[in-house]
Each structure stands twice: as C-alpha cells, then as structure tokens.
PDB file of C-alpha atoms in Angstrom:
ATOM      1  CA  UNK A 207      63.921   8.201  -7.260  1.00 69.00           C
ATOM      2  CA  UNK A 208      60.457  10.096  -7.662  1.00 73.00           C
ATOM      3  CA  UNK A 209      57.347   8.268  -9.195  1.00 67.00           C
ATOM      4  CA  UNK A 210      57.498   9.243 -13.048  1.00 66.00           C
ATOM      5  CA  UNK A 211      61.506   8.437 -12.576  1.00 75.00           C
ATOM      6  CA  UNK A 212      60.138   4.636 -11.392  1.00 77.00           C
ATOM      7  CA  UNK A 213      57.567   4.314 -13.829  1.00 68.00           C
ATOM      8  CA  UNK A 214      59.914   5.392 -16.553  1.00 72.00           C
ATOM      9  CA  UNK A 215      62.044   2.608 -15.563  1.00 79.00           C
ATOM     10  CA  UNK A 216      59.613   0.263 -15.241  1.00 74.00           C
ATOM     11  CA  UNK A 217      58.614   0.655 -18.702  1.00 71.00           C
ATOM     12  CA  UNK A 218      61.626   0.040 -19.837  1.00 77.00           C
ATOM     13  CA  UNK A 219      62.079  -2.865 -18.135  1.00 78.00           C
ATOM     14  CA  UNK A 220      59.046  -4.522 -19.507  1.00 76.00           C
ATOM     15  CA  UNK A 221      59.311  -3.184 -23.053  1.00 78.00           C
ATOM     16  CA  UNK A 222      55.891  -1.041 -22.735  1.00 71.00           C
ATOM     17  CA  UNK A 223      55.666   2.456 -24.222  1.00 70.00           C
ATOM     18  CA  UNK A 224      56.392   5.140 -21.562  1.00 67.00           C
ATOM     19  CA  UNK A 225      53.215   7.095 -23.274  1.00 65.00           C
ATOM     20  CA  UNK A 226      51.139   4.168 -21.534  1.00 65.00           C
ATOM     21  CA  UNK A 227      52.287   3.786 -17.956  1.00 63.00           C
ATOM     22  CA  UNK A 228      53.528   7.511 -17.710  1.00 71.00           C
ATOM     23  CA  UNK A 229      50.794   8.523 -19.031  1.00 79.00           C
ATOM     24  CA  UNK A 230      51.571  11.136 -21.812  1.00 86.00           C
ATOM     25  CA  UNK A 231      49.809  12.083 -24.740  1.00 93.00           C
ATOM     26  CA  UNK A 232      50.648  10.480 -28.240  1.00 92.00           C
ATOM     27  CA  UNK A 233      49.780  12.559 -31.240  1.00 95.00           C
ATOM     28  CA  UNK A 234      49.894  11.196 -34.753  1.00 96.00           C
ATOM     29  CA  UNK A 235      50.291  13.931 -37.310  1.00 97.00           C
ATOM     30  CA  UNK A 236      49.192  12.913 -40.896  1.00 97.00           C
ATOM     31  CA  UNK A 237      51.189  15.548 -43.195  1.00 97.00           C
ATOM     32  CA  UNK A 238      48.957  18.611 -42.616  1.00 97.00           C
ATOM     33  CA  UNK A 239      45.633  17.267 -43.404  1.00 97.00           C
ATOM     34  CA  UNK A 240      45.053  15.158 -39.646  1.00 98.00           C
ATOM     35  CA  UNK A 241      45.735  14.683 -35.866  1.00 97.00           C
ATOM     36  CA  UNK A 242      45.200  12.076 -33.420  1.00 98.00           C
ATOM     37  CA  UNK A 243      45.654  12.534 -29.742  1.00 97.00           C
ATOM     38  CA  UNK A 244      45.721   9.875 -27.363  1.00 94.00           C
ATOM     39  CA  UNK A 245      45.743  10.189 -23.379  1.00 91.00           C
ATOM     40  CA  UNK A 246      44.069  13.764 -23.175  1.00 94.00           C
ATOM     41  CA  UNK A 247      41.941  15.044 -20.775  1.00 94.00           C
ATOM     42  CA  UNK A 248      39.358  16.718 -23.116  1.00 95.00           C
ATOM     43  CA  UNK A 249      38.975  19.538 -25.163  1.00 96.00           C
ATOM     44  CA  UNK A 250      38.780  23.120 -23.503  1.00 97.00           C
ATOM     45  CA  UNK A 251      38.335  25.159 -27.220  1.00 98.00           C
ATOM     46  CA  UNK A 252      36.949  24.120 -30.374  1.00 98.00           C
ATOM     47  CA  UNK A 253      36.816  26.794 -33.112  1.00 98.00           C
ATOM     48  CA  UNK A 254      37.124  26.403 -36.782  1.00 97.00           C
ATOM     49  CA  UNK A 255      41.023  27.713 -36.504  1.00 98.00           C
ATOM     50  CA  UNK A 256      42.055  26.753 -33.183  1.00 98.00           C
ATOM     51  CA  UNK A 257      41.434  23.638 -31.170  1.00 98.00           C
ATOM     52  CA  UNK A 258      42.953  23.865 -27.448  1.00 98.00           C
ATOM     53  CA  UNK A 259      43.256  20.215 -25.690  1.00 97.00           C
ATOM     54  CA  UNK A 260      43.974  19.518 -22.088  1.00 96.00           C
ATOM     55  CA  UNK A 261      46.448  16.863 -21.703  1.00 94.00           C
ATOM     56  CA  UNK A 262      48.565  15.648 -18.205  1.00 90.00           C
ATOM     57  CA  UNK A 263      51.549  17.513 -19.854  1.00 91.00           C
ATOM     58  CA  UNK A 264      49.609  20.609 -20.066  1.00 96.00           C
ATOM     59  CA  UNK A 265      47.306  22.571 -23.055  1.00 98.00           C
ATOM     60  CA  UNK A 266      48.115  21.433 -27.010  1.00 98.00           C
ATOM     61  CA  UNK A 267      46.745  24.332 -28.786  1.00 98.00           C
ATOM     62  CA  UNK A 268      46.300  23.036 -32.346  1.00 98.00           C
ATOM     63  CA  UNK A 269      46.191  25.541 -35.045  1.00 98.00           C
ATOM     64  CA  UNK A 270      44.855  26.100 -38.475  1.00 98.00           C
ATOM     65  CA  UNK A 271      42.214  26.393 -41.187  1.00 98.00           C
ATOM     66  CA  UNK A 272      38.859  24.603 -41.183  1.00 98.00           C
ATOM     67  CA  UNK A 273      39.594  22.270 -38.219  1.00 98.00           C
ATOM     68  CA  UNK A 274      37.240  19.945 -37.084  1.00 98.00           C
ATOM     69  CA  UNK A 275      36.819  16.821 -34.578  1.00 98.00           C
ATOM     70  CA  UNK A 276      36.481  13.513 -36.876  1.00 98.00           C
ATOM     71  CA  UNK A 277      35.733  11.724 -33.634  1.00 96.00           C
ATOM     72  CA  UNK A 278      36.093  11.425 -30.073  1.00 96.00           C
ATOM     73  CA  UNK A 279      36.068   8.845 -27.545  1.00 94.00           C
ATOM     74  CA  UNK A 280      37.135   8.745 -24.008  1.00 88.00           C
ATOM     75  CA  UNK A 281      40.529   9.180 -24.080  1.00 88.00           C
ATOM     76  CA  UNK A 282      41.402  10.080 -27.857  1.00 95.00           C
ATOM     77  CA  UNK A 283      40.172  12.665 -30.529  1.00 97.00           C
ATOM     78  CA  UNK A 284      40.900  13.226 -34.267  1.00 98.00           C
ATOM     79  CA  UNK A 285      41.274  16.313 -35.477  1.00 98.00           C
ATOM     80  CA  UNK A 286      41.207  16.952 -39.458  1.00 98.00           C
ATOM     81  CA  UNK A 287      41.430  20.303 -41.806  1.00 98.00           C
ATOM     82  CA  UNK A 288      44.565  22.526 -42.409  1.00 98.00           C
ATOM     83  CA  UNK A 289      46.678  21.567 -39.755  1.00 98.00           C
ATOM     84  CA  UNK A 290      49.289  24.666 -39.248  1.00 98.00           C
ATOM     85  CA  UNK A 291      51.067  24.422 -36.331  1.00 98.00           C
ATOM     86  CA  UNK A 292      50.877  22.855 -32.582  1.00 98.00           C
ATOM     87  CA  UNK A 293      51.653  25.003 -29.392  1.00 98.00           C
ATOM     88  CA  UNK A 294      52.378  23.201 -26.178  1.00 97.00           C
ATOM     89  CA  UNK A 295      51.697  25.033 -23.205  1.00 96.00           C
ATOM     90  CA  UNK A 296      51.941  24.271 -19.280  1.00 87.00           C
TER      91      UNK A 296
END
C-alpha cells in the first residue's frame, strides 16, 4: 500500500474529505459566471482570457472572457467573468 493509497483510506475511515488529507484541489463552479479553487499552489498566468493555476494534481488552465481574481488568500482564489471551459494538465 503506497502513501496516497493509506491516506485515502484513512479518510475514509474517519469520515474527512479525501480533498483535505490527500491534498487535492476543490473547485466550486458557479454556472459560468465564478470559480473557487481550494488547495492550489498559486497562480502561474493571469490574463483577461486565460488564468493558469498550479495545483498538486498538476496546471488548471481556466478559460474565458473577462476573467479576473475576486480574491486570494493562501491556499484559495476566486476567479469571476465568463467562465468557458477548464483544462487540466500534468
């Protein structure tokens, strides 16, 4: 049994999300107007159409039309404007 395999257990065992102890990023997706992101890493691009996170999973490259960060703080950003599509890369 590796590490993630044990701490994916573990969280099951004590009823905790898996985002928390296996540390993975949660995003929120209000229709097409938002975007939270929990547990990233921090941002690598920020341009009006395209916002590019770094995350433990790899990038989330956030697309769309007059995107901008709501706010940020250490470990989560919101992201409003035309939200259009999300890439996930490794």
């Amino acid at each position: 049994m590796n590490y993630n395999d044990f701490k994916d257990k573990l969280a099951e065992k004590l009823d905790l999300p898996k985002e928390v102890l296996i540390n993975l990023p949660l995003i929120t997706l209000t229709g097409d107007l938002a975007l939270s992101v929990e547990n990233f890493k921090g941002i690598i691009r920020y341009e009006v159409d395209s916002i590019v996170l770094n995350s433990s999973i790899g990038e989330i490259e956030i697309l769309g039309e007059n995107l901008f960060i709501k706010y940020l703080v250490s470990d989560e950003v919101r992201v409003e404007g035309k939200v259009k599509k999300i890439i996930f890369k490794d």
